[in-house]
Coordinates of C-alpha atoms and ligand atoms in Angstrom, one line a residue:
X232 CA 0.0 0.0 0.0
X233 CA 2.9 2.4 -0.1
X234 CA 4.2 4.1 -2.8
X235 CA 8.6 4.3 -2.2
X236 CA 9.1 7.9 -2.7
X237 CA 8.4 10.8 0.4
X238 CA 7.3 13.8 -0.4
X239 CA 7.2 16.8 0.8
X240 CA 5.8 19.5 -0.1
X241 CA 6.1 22.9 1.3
X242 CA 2.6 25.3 1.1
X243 CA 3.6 28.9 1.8
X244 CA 0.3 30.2 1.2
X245 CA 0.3 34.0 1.8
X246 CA 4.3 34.1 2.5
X247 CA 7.3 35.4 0.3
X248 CA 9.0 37.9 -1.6
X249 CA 11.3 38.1 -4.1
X250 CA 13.8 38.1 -1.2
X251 CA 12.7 34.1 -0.2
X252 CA 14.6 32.3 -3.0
X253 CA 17.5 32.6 -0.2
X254 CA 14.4 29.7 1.5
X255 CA 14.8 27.9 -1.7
X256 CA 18.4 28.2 -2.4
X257 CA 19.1 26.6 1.3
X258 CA 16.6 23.2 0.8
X259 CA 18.2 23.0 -2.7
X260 CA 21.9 23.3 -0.7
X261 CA 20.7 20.6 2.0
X262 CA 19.2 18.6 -1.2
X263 CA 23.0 18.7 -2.7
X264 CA 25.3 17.8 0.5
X265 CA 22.6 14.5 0.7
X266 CA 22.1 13.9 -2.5
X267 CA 22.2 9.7 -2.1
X268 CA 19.4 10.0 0.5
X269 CA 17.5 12.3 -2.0
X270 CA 16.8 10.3 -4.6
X271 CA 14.1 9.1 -3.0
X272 CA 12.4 12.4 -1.9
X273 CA 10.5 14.5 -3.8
X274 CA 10.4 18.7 -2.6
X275 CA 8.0 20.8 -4.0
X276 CA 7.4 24.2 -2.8
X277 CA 3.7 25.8 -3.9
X278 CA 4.6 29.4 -3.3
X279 CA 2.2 32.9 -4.5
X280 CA 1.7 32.9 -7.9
X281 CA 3.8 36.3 -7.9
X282 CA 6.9 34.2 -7.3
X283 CA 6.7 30.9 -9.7
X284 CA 8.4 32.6 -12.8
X285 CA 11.3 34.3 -10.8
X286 CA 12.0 31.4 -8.6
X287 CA 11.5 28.9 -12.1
X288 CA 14.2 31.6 -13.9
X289 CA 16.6 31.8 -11.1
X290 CA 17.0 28.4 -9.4
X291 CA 18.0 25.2 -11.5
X292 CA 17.7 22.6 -9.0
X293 CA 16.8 19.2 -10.2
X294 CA 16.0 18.4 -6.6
X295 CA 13.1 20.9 -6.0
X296 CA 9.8 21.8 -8.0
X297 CA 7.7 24.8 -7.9
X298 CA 3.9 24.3 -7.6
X299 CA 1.2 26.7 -7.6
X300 CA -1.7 27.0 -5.1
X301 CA -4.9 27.5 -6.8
X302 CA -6.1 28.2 -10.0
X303 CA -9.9 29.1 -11.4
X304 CA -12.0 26.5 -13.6
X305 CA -11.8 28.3 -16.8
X306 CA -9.0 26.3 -19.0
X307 CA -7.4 29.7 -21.0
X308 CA -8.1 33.2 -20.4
X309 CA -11.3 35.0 -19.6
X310 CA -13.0 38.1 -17.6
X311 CA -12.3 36.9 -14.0
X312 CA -11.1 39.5 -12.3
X313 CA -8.0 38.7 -10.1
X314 CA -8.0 35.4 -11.5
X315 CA -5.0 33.2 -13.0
X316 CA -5.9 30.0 -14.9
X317 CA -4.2 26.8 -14.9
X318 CA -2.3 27.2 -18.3
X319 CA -1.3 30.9 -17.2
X320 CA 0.4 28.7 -14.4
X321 CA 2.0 25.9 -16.4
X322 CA 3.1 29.2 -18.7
X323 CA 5.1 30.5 -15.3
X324 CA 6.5 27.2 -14.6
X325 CA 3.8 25.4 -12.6
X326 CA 4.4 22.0 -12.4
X327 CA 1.9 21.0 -9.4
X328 CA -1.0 23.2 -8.3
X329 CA -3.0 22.5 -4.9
X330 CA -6.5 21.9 -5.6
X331 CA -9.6 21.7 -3.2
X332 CA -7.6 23.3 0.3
X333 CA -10.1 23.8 3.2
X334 CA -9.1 27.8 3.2
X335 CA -10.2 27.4 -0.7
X336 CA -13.3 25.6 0.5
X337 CA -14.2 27.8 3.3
X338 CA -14.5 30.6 0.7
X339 CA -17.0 28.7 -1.1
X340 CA -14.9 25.8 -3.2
X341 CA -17.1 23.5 -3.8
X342 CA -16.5 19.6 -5.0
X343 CA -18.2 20.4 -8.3
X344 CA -15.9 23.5 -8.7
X345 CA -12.9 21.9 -7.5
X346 CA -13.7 19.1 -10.1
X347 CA -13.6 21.7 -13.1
X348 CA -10.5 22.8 -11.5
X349 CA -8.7 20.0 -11.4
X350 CA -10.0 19.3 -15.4
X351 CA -8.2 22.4 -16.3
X352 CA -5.1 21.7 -14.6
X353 CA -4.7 18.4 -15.5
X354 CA -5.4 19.6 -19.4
X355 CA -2.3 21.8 -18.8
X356 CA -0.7 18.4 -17.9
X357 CA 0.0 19.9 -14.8
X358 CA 0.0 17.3 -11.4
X359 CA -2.7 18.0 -8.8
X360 CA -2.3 18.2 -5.2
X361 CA -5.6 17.2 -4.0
X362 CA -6.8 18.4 -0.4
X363 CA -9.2 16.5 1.4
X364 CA -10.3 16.6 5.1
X365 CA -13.1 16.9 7.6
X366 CA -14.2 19.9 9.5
X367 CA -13.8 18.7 13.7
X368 CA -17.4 18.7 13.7
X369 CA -17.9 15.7 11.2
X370 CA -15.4 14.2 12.9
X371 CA -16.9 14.3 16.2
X372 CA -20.1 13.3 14.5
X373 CA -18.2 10.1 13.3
X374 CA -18.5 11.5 9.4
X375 CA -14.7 11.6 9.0
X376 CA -14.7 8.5 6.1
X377 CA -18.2 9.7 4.9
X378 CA -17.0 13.4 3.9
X379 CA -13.9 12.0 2.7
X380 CA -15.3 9.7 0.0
X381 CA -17.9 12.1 -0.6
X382 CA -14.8 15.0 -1.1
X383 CA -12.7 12.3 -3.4
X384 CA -15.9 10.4 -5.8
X385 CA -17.1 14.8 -6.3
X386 CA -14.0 16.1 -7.6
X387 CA -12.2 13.2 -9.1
X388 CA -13.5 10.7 -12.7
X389 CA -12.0 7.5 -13.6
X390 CA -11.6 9.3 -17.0
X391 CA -8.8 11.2 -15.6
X392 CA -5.0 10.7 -15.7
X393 CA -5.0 9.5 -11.8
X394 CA -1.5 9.3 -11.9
X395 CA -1.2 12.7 -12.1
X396 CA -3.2 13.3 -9.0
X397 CA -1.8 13.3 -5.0
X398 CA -4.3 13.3 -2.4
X399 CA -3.4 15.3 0.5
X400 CA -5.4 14.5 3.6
X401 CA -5.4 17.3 5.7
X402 CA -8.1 17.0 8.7
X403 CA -9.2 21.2 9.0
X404 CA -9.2 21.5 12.9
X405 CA -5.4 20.2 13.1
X406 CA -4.1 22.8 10.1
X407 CA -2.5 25.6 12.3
X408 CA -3.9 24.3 15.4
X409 CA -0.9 22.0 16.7
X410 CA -3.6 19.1 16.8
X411 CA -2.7 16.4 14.9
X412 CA -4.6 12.8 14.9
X413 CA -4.0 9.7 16.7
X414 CA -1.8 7.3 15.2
X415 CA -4.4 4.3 15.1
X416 CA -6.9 7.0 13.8
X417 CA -4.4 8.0 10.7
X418 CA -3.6 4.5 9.7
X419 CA -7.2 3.8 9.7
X420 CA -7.7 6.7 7.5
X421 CA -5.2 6.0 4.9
X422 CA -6.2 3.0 4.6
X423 CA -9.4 3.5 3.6
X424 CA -8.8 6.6 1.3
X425 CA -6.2 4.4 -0.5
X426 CA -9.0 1.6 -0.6
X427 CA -11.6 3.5 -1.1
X428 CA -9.5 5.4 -4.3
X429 CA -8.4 2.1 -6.0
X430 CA -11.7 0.4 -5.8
X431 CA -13.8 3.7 -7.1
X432 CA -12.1 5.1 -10.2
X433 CA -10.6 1.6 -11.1
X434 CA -6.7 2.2 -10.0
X435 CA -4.3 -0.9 -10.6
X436 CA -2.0 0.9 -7.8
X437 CA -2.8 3.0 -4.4
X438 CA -2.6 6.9 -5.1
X439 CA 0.0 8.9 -3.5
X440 CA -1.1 10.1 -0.3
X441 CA 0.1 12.9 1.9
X442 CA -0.8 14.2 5.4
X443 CA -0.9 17.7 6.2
X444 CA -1.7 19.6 9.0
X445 CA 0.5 21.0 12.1
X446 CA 3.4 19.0 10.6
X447 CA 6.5 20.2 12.9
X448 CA 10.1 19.1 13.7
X449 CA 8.3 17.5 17.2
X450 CA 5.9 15.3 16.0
X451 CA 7.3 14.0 12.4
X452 CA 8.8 11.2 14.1
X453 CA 5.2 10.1 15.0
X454 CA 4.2 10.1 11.1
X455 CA 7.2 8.1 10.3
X456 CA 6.7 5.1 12.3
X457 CA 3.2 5.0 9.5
X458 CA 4.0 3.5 6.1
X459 CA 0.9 4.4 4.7
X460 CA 1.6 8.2 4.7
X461 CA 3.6 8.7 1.7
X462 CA 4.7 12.1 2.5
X463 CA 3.7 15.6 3.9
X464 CA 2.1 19.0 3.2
X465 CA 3.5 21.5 5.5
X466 CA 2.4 24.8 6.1
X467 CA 4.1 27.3 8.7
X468 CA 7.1 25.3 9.0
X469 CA 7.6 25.5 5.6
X470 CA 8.1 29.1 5.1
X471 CA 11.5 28.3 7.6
X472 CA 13.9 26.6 5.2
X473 CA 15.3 25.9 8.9
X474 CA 12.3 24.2 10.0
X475 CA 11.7 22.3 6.6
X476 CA 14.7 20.7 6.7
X477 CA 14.8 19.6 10.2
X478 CA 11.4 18.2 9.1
X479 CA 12.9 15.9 6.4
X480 CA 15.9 15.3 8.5
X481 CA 14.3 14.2 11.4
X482 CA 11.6 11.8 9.7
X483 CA 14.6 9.5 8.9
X484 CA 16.2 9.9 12.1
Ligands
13P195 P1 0.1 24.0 8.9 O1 1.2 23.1 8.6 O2 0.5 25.4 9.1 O3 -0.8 23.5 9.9 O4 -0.8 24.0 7.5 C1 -1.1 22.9 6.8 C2 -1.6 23.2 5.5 O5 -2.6 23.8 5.4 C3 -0.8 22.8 4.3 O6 -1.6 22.9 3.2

């Protein structure tokens, strides 16, 4: 049920200037002095659209990838103010975007619109980082499996290129929180979304898929001891090239 190569994947979200390649420049440094134990990571950072093109011209690292996070339905161009499409992203650089985040959803992403979303990206050829997760509520109401088959058979077709597509379950009361899930609860839970994934659109193979939420130097030793988890979406401590590669460090420790 695992899939050999970790990622992880930095999401800056609303963090960075043109001053934070220096972030960059010190994974891609740590990447080089371990390059044997690299070969079987993968480090993407999804950084503000405003960055993707400079970071993409300036850095040549075959170690890192830049990712975008978010993009609107519509495949081209069009009047949506404020808006950047997935090919405008691919055109930057893009080679991942984040689809279907729970601060996306909270400002009314819906499955159906994530769906069209992840249509358009994957038309640009572009891989999909696909958040899932439940809200504390459904998961005190017992709804946690429920909302997540309901999030992946909503947003995702067999048709698709699957293999272009990394789920990222990310439970919404633990992102920024410092809560994170108990260990028997997140085996459980990958379990089924990788189950639940291969049975419904047809897979031969599991998907890829990540956990995300309060992911810190502390507790990545607890995530490691799970073979399900094939990697990590990290927030805050990813905006600390410090902190994101104690992260990676310490999960093989
Ligand atoms: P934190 O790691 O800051 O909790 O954020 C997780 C997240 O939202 C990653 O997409």
């Amino acid at each position: 049920m695992t899939n050999k190569l970790k990622y992880f994947i930095g999401n800056w979200k609303m963090f960075g200037d043109f001053s934070s390649l220096k972030i960059i420049y010190q994974i891609h440094r740590f990447c080089v002095r371990f390059k044997r134990r690299h070969k079987k990571n993968k480090i993407i950072l999804c950084v503000p659209t405003t960055l993707i093109y400079y970071f993409n011209t300036k850095l040549k690292s075959k170690f890192i990838s830049i990712g975008a996070q978010n993009c609107h339905s519509h495949k081209t161009y069009g009047p949506f103010t404020g808006s950047v499409s997935a090919s405008m992203l691919k055109n930057a650089g893009a080679k991942y975007v984040i689809l279907g985040h729970s601060e996306n959803r909270a400002e009314g992403d819906t499955n159906q619109l994530i769906k069209k979303k992840i249509e358009s990206a994957l038309n640009q050829k572009l891989n999909i980082i696909f958040c899932i997760g439940e809200t504390f509520k459904e998961k005190r109401d017992g709804k946690t499996l429920l909302i997540l088959k309901n999030q992946m058979r909503g947003s995702v077709s067999k048709k698709y290129d699957l293999k272009k597509i990394i789920i990222a379950y990310e439970p919404v009361w633990s992102i920024g929180t410092g809560k994170i899930p108990k260990i028997q609860e997140l085996k459980k839970t990958f379990k089924y979304i990788k189950s639940e994934f291969k049975k419904n659109f047809r897979t031969t193979t599991f998907p890829t898929v990540l956990y995300g939420g309060s992911v810190n130097v502390n507790n990545i030793s607890i995530f490691s001891s799970i073979s399900e988890i094939d990697g990590f979406l990290v927030g805050e401590a990813s905006q600390s090239s410090e902190k994101f590669i104690d992260i990676i460090k310490n999960y093989y420790k």
